[in-house]
CSV table of C-alpha atoms and ligand atoms in Angstrom, one decimal:
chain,number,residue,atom,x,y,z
A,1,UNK,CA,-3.9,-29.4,-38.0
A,2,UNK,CA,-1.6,-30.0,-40.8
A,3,UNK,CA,-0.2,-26.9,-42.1
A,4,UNK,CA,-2.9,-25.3,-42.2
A,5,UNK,CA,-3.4,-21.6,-41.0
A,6,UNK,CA,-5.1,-21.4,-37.3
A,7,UNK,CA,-8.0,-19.2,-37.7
A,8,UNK,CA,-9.1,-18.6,-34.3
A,9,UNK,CA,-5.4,-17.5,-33.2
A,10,UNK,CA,-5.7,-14.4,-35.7
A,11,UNK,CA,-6.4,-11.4,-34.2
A,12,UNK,CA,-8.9,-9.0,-35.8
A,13,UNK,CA,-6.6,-7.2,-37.7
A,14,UNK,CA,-4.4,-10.0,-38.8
A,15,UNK,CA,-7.8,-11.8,-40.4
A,16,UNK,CA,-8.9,-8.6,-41.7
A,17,UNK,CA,-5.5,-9.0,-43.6
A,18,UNK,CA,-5.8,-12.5,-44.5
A,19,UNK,CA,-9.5,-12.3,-45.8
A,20,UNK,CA,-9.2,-8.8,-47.7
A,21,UNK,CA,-5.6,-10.8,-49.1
A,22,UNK,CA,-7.8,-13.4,-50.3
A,23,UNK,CA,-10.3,-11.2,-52.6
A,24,UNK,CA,-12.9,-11.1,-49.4
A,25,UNK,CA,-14.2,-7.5,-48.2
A,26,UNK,CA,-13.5,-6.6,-44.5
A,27,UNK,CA,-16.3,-6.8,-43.4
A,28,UNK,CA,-16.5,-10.5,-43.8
A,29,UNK,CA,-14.1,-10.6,-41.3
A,30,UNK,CA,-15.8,-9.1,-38.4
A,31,UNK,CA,-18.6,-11.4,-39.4
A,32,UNK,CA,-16.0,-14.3,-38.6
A,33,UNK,CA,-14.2,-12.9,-35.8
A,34,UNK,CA,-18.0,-12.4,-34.1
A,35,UNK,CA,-19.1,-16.0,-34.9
A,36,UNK,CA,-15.7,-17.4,-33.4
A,37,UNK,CA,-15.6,-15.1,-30.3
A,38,UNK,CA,-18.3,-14.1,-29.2
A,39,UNK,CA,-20.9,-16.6,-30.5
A,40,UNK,CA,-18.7,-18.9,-29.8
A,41,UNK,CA,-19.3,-21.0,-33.0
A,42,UNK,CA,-17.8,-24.5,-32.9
A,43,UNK,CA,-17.1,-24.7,-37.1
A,44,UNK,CA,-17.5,-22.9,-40.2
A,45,UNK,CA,-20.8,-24.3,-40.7
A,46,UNK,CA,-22.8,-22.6,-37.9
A,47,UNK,CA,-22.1,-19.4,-39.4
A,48,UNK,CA,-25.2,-19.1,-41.4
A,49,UNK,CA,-24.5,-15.2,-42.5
A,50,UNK,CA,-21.4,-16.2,-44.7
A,51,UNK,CA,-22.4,-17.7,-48.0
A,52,UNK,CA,-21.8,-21.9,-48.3
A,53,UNK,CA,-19.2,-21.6,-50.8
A,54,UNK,CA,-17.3,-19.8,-48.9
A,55,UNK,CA,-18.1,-21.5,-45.5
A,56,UNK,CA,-16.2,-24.7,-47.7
A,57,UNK,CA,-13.5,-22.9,-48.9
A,58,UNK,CA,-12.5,-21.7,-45.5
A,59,UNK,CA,-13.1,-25.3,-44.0
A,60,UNK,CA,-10.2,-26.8,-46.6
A,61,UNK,CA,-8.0,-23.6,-46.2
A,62,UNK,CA,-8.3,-23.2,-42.4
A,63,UNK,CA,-7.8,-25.3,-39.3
A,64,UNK,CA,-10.5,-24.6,-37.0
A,65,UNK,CA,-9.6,-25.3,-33.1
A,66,UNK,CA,-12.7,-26.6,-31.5
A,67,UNK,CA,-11.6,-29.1,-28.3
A,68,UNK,CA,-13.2,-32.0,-27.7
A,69,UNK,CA,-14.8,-32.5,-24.2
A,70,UNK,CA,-13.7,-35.9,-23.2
A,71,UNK,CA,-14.8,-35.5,-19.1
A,72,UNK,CA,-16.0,-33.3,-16.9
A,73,UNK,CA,-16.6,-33.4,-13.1
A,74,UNK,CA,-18.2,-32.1,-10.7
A,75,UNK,CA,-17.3,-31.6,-7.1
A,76,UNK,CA,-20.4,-32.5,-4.9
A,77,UNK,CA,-18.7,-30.2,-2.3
A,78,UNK,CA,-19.1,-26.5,-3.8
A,79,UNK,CA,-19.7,-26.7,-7.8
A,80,UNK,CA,-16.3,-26.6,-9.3
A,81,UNK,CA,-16.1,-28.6,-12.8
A,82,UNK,CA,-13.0,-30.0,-13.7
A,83,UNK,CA,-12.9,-30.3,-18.0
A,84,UNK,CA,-10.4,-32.5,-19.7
A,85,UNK,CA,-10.0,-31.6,-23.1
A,86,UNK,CA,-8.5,-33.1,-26.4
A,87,UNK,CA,-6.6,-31.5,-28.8
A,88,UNK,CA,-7.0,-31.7,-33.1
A,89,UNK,CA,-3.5,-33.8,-32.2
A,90,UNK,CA,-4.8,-36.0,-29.9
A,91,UNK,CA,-3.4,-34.2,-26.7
A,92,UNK,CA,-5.4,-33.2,-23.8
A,93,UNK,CA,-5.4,-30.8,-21.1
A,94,UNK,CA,-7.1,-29.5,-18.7
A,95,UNK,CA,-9.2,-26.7,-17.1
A,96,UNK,CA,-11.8,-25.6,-13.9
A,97,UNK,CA,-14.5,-23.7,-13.8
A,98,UNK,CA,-15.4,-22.3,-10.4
A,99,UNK,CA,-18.0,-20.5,-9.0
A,100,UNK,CA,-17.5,-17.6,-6.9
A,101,UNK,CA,-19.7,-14.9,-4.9
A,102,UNK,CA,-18.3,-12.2,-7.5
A,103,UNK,CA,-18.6,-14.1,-10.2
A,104,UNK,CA,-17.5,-17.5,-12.5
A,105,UNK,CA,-13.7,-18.1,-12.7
A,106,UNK,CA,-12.0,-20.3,-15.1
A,107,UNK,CA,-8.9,-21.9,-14.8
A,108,UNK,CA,-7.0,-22.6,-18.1
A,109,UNK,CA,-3.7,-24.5,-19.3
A,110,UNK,CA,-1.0,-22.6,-21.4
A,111,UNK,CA,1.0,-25.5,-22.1
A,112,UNK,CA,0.6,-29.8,-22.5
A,113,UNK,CA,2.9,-30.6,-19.3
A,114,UNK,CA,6.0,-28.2,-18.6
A,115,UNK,CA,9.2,-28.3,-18.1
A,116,UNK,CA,10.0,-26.3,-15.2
A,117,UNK,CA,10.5,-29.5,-13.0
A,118,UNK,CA,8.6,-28.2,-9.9
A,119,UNK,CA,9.2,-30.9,-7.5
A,120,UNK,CA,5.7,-31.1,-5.6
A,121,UNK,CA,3.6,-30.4,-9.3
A,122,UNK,CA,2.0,-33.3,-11.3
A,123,UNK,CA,2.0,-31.2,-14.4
A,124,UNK,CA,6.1,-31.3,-14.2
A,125,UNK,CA,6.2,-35.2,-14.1
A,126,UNK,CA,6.3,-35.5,-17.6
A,127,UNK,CA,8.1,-32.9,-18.6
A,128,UNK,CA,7.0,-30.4,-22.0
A,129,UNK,CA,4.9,-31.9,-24.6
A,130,UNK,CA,4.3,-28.9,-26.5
A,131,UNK,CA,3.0,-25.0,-26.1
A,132,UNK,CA,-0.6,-24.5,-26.5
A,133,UNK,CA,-1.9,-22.2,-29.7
A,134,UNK,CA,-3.5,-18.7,-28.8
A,135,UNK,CA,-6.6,-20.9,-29.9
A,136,UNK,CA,-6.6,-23.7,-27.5
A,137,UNK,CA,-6.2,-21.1,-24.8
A,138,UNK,CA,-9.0,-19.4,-25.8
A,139,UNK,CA,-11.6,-22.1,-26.6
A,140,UNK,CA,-11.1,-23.9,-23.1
A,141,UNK,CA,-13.2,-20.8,-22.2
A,142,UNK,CA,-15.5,-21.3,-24.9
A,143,UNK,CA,-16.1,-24.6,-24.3
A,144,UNK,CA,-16.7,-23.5,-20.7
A,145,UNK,CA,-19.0,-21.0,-21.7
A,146,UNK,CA,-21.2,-23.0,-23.9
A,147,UNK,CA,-21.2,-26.1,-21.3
A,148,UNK,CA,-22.4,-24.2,-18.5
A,149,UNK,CA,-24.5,-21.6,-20.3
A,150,UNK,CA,-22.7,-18.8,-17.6
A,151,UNK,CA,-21.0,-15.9,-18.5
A,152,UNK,CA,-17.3,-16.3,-17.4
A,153,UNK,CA,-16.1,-13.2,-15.4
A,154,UNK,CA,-12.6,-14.1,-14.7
A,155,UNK,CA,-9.7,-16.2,-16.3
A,156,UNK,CA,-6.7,-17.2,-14.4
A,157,UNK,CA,-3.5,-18.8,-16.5
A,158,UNK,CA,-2.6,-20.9,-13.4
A,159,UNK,CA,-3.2,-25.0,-15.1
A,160,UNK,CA,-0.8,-26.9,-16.0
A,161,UNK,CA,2.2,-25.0,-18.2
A,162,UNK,CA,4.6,-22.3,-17.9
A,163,UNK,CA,2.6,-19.3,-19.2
A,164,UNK,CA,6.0,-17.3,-19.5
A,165,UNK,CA,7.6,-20.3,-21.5
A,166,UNK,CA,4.7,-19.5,-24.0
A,167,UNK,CA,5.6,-15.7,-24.5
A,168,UNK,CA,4.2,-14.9,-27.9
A,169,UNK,CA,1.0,-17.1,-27.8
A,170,UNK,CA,0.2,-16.0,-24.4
A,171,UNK,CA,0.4,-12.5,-25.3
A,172,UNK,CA,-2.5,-13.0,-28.5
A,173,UNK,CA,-4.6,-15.1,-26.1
A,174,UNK,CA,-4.3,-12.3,-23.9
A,175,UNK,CA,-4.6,-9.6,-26.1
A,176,UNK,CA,-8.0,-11.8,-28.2
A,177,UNK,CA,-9.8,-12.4,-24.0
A,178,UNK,CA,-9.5,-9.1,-23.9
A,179,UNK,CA,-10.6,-7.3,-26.9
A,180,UNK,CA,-14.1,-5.4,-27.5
A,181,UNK,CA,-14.9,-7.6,-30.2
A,182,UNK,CA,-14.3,-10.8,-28.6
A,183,UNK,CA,-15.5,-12.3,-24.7
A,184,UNK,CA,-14.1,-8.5,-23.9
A,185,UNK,CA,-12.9,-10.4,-20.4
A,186,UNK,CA,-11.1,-7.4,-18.3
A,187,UNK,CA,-7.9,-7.2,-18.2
A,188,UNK,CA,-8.0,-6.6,-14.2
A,189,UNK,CA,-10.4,-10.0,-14.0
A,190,UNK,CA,-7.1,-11.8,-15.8
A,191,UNK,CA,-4.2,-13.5,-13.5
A,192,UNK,CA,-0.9,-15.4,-15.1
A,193,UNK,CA,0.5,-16.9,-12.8
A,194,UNK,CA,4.3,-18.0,-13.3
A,195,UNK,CA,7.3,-19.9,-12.0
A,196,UNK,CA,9.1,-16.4,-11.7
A,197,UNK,CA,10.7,-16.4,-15.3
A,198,UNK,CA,12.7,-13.1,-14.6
A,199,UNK,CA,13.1,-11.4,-18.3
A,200,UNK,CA,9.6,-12.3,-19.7
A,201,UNK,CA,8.3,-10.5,-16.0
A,202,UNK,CA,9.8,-7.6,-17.0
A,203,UNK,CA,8.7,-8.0,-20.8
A,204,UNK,CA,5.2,-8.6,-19.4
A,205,UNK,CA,5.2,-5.4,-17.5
A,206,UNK,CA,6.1,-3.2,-20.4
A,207,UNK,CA,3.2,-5.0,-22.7
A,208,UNK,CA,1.0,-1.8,-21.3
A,209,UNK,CA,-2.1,-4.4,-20.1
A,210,UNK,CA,-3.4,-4.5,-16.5
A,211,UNK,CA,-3.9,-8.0,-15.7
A,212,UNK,CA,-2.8,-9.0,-12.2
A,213,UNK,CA,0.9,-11.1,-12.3
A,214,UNK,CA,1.4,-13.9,-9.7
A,215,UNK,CA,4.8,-15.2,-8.4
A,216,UNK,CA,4.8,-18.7,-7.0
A,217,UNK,CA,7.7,-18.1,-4.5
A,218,UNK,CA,6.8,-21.1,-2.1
A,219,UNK,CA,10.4,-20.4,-0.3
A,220,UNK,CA,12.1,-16.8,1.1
A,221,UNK,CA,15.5,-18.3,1.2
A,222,UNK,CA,17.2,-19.4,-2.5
A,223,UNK,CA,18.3,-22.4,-0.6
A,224,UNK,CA,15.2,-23.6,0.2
A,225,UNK,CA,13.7,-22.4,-3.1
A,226,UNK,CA,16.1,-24.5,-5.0
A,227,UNK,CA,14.7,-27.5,-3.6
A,228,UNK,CA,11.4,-27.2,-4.5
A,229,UNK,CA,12.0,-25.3,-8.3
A,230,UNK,CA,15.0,-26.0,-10.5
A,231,UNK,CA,13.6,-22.4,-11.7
A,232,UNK,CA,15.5,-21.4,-8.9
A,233,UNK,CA,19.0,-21.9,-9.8
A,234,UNK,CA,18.4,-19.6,-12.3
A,235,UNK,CA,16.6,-16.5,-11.0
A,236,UNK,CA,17.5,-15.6,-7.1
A,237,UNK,CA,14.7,-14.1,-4.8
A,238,UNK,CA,17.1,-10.6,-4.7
A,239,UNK,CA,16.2,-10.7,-8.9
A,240,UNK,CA,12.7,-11.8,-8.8
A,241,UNK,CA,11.4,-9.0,-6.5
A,242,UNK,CA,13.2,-6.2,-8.0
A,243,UNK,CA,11.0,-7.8,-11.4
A,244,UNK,CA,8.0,-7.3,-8.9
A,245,UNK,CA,8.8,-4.3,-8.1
A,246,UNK,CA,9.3,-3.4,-11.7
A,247,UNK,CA,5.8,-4.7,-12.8
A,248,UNK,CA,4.4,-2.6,-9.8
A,249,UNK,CA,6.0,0.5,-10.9
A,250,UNK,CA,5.1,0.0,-14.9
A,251,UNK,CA,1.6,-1.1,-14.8
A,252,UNK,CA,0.6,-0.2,-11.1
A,253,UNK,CA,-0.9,-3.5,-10.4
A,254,UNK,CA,0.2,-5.3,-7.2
A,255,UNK,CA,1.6,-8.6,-7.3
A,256,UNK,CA,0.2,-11.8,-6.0
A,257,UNK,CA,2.3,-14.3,-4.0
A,258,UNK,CA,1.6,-18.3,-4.2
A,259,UNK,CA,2.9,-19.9,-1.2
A,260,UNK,CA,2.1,-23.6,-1.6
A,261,UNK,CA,2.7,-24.4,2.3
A,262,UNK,CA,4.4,-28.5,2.8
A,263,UNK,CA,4.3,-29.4,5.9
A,264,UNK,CA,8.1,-29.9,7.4
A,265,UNK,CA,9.4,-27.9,4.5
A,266,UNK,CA,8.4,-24.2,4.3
A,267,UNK,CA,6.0,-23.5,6.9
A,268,UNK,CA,7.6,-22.7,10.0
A,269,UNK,CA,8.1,-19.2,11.6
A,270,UNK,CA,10.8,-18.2,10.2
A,271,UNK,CA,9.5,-19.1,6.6
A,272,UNK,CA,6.1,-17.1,7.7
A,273,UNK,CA,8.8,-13.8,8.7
A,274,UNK,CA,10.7,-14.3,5.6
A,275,UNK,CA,7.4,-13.9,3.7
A,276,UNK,CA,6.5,-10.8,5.7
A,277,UNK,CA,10.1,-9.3,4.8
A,278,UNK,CA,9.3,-10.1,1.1
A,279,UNK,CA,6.3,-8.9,0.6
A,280,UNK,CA,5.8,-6.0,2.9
A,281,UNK,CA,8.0,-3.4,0.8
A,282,UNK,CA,6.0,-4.5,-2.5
A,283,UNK,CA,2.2,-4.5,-0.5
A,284,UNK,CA,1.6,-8.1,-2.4
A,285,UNK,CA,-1.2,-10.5,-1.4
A,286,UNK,CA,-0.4,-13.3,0.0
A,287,UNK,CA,-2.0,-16.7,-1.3
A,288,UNK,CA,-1.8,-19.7,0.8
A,289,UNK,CA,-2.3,-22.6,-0.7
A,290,UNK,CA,-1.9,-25.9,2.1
A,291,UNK,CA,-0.2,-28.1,-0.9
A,292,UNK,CA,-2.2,-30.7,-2.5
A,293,UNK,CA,-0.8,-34.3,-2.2
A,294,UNK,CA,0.4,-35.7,-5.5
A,295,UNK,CA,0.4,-40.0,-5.4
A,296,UNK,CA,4.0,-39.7,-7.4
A,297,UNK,CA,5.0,-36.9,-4.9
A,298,UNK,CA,5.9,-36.9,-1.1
A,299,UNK,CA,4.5,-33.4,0.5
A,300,UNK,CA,2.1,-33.2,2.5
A,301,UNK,CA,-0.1,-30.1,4.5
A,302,UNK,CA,1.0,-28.8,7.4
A,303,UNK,CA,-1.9,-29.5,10.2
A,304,UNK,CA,-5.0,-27.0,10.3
A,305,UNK,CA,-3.6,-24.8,13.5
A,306,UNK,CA,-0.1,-24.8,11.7
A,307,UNK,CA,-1.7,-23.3,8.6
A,308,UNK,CA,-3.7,-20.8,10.5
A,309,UNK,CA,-0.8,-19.7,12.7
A,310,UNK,CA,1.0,-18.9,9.9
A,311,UNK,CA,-1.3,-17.0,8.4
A,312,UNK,CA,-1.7,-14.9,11.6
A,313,UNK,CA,1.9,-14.3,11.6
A,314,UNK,CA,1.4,-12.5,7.7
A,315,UNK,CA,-1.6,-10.5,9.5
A,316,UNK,CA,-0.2,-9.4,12.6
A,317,UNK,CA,2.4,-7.9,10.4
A,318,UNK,CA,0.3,-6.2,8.1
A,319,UNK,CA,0.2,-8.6,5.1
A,320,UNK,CA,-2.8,-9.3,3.1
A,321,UNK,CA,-2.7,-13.5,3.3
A,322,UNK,CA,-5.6,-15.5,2.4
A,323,UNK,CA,-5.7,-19.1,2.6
A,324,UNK,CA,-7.0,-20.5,-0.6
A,325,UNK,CA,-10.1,-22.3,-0.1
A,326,UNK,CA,-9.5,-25.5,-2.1
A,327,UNK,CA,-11.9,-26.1,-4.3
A,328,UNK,CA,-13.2,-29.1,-5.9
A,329,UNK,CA,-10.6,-31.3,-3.6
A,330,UNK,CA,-12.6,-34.5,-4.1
A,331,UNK,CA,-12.0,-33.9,-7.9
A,332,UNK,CA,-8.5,-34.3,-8.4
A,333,UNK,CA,-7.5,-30.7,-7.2
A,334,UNK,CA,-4.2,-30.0,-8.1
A,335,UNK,CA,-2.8,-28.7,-11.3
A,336,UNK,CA,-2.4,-32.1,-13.9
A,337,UNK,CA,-3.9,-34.5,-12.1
A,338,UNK,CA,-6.9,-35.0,-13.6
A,339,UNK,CA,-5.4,-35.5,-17.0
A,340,UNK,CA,-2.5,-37.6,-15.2
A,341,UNK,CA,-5.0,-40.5,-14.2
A,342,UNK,CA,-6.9,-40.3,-17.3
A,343,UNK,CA,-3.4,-40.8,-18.7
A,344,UNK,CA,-2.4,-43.8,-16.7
A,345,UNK,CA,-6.3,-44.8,-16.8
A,346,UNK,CA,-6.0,-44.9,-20.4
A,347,UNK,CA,-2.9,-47.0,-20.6
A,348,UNK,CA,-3.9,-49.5,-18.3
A,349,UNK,CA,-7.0,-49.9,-20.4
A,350,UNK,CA,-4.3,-50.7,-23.8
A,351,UNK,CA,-4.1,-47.8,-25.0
A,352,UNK,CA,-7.9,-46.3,-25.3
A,353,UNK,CA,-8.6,-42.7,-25.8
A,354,UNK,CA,-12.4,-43.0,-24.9
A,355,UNK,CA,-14.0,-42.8,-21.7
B,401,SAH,N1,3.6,-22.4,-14.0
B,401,SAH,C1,2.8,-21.4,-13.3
B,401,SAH,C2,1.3,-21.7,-13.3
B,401,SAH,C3,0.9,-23.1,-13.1
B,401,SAH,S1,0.9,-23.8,-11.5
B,401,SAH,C4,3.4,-21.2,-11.9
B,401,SAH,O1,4.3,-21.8,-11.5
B,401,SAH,O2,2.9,-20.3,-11.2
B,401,SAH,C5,-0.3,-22.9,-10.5
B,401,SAH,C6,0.1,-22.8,-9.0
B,401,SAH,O3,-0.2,-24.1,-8.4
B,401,SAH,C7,1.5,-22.5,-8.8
B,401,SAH,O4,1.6,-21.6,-7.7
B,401,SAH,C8,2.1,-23.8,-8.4
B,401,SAH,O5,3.3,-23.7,-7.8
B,401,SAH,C9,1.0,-24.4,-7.6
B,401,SAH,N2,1.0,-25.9,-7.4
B,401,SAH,C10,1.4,-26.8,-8.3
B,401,SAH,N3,1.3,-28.1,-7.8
B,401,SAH,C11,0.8,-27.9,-6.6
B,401,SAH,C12,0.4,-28.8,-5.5
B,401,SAH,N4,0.5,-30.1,-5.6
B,401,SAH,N5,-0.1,-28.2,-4.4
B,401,SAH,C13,-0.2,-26.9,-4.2
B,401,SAH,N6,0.1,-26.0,-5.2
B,401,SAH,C14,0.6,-26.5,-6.3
C-alpha cells in the first residue's frame, strides 16, 4: 500500500471531505462510496459512471483494498466455506461463510495472528503480525458476497485477532457494515466477540450501537482462567461481569458467553454451577463450544454425554446454553488453522505463495 491513502476505510463523510478537498463535487463521492460498498466494485476501473481521467488519478493517489482469494473450501458435511485471503502486503487471513436456517453468516478476522496468548487457540501461536485496516474487514465480506452471489445477513468478528486490540479500526468497520449507504448489515445481526479486554468493553458500550458483545470466559474461577488466557492476569471475573453488566445497562443488549469446554479442564459440575452463578444475574446466553483440537495444542472434548450433561445442568437452572453445532469440522474448524497449514504448507514447499 505504500503511503498511500486507503480509500475504502473512509467513511462517507470523511471522502466527501477528501474528494470536495481535491476540487471534486460531492456528489462524486457517493458515486464512489456506492461502487465500493454496495456494488462491491473490486478497482477503480469498474466504476464506469466516473470519467477515465479521473478513474487514473484516483488509482495513483489511492490504495484500493481488494483481497486476493487464494483457497476456499468447502465442507461436504453442511456448506460452510472456509476463504483464505491475501493481503496488498502479502499477509493472509482468514474467514467462513455459513449457512444458516435464518440466514448467511460470515465469520471475519480483525487482526493477522494475536497476541493474547490463548493457550488452546491456533491464532495465538504466532503471536501479532499486525491490525487489520477498516478495509480488509470489510472486503472479506465483499469478497464473500461476490463468491457466493448470497446476500450476507449476519457478520460475527469471532476469526482470528483481538477485535478490542483493534479499537479505532473496528469501530469504522463497524460503523461502514452498518451504514445506509453501504451493505446496511444490522447492527443487532453484528457479534464481536473478545478475550474480555475490560476498558475497551466499557468504551464499546458507550459507542451508542446495538450489536451483540460476546465474552469468551471458558473458566468461572480466575485460577482456572489464568491457565487457559494470560488475559486473565489482567482483568478478574469480579471486573469482567460488572463490564457485562455495564454494556447490558447502556445499550440493553444481553451478552453472550463462549465456553470452549476441554475435556479434564473446565467441564465438570462445579465449572457447569459456576457458569450458572455467572450468568444467571446478567440473563446471558450461554455458547458451548466442545473445543476444537489444535495439532500444536493438547485439549481435547470432553465425551458426548459429558457435554450434554453439562449443558442440562445450565438448563435445569434456567440458563439459555446452546451447544454450538460445529460447522465445517472436516475443514480445518477452529479459528487460524486453515491459514496455519497453508503457512507450514507453504514453507515446506520453499517458500511458495501459490496454491
Ligand atoms: N479474540 C476474540 C475472538 C476470536 S476467537 C475472543 O477471544 O473472543 C473466537 C472464539 O473461539 C473465542 O471464544 C475463542 O476463545 C474460541 N476458540 C479459539 N480457539 C478455539 C479452539 N481450539 N476450540 C474452541 N474454541 C476456540
Amino acid at each position: 500500500m505504500g503511503d498511500k491513502k486507503d480509500i475504502k476505510s473512509l467513511p462517507l463523510e470523511l471522502l466527501e471531505e477528501e474528494l470536495v478537498s481535491a476540487g471534486e463535487r460531492a456528489f462524486r463521492a457517493r458515486q464512489m462510496y456506492e461502487w465500493m460498498h454496495v456494488k462491491l466494485a473490486r478497482g477503480f476501473d469498474q466504476m464506469t459512471n466516473l470519467s477515465r481521467a479521473f478513474r487514473e488519478e484516483c488509482g495513483r493517489k489511492y490504495h484500493y483494498t481488494a483481497l486476493r482469494t487464494v483457497r476456499v473450501q468447502e465442507s461436504a458435511l453442511d456448506g460452510t466455506r472456509k476463504f483464505l485471503f491475501e493481503l496488498s502486503d502479502g499477509n493472509l487471513v482468514e474467514s467462513v461463510w455459513m449457512k444458516y436456517r435464518y440466514g448467511n453468516s460470515v465469520c471475519i478476522s480483525s487482526q493477522v495472528g494475536c497476541r493474547m496468548g490463548c493457550r488452546f487457540c491456533a491464532s495465538a501461536l504466532n503471536g501479532l503480525e499486525r491490525n487489520l485496516l477498516p478495509s480488509e474487514m470489510l472486503d472479506q465480506i465483499y469478497a464473500i458476497s461476490l463468491f457466493t452471489g448470497e446476500r450476507v445477513s449476519n457478520v460475527v468478528v469471532m476469526g482470528t485477532g483481538e477485535p478490542l486490540d483493534n479499537y479505532g479500526n473496528l469501530l469504522t468497520f463497524l460503523r461502514m457494515l452498518t451504514d445506509a449507504n453501504g451493505l446496511h448489515i444490522g447492527q443487532r445481526n453484528v457479534t464481536v466477540s473478545t478475550c474480555g479486554l475490560v476498558p475497551e468493553m466499557r468504551r464499546l458500550a458507550d459507542e451508542g450501537l446495538q450489536i451483540t458483545l460476546a465474552l469468551s470466559l471458558h473458566a468461572v474461577t480466575d485460577e482456572k482462567r489464568k491457565k487457559l488466557m494470560p488475559v486473565a492476569q489482567r482483568y478478574r471475573i469480579a471486573e469482567l461481569m460488572e463490564a457485562c453488566r455495564y454494556y447490558f445497562e447502556r445499550t440493553g443488549r444481553r451478552i453472550t458467553f463462549e465456553y470452549s469446554l476441554a475435556g479434564g479442564v473446565n467441564d465438570t459440575k462445579e465449572d457447569a454451577m459456576g457458569l450458572v452463578r455467572l450468568a444467571g444475574p446478567l440473563h446471558c446466553h450461554v455458547n458451548l463450544i466442545p473445543v476444537n483440537p489444535v495439532k500444536e495444542l493438547s485439549y481435547v472434548q470432553p465425551e458426548a454425554p459429558g457435554i450434554r450433561e453439562f449443558q442440562n445442568i445450565l438448563e435445569k437452572n434456567k440458563i439459555n446454553g446452546t451447544i454450538r453445532r460445529e460447522m465445517g469440522r472436516d475443514i480445518d474448524g477452529a479459528c487460524g488453522q486453515l491459514r496455519r497449514r497453508h503457512m507450514s504448507a507453504v514453507q515446506d514447499m520453499g517458500g511458495d505463495k501459490e496454491c
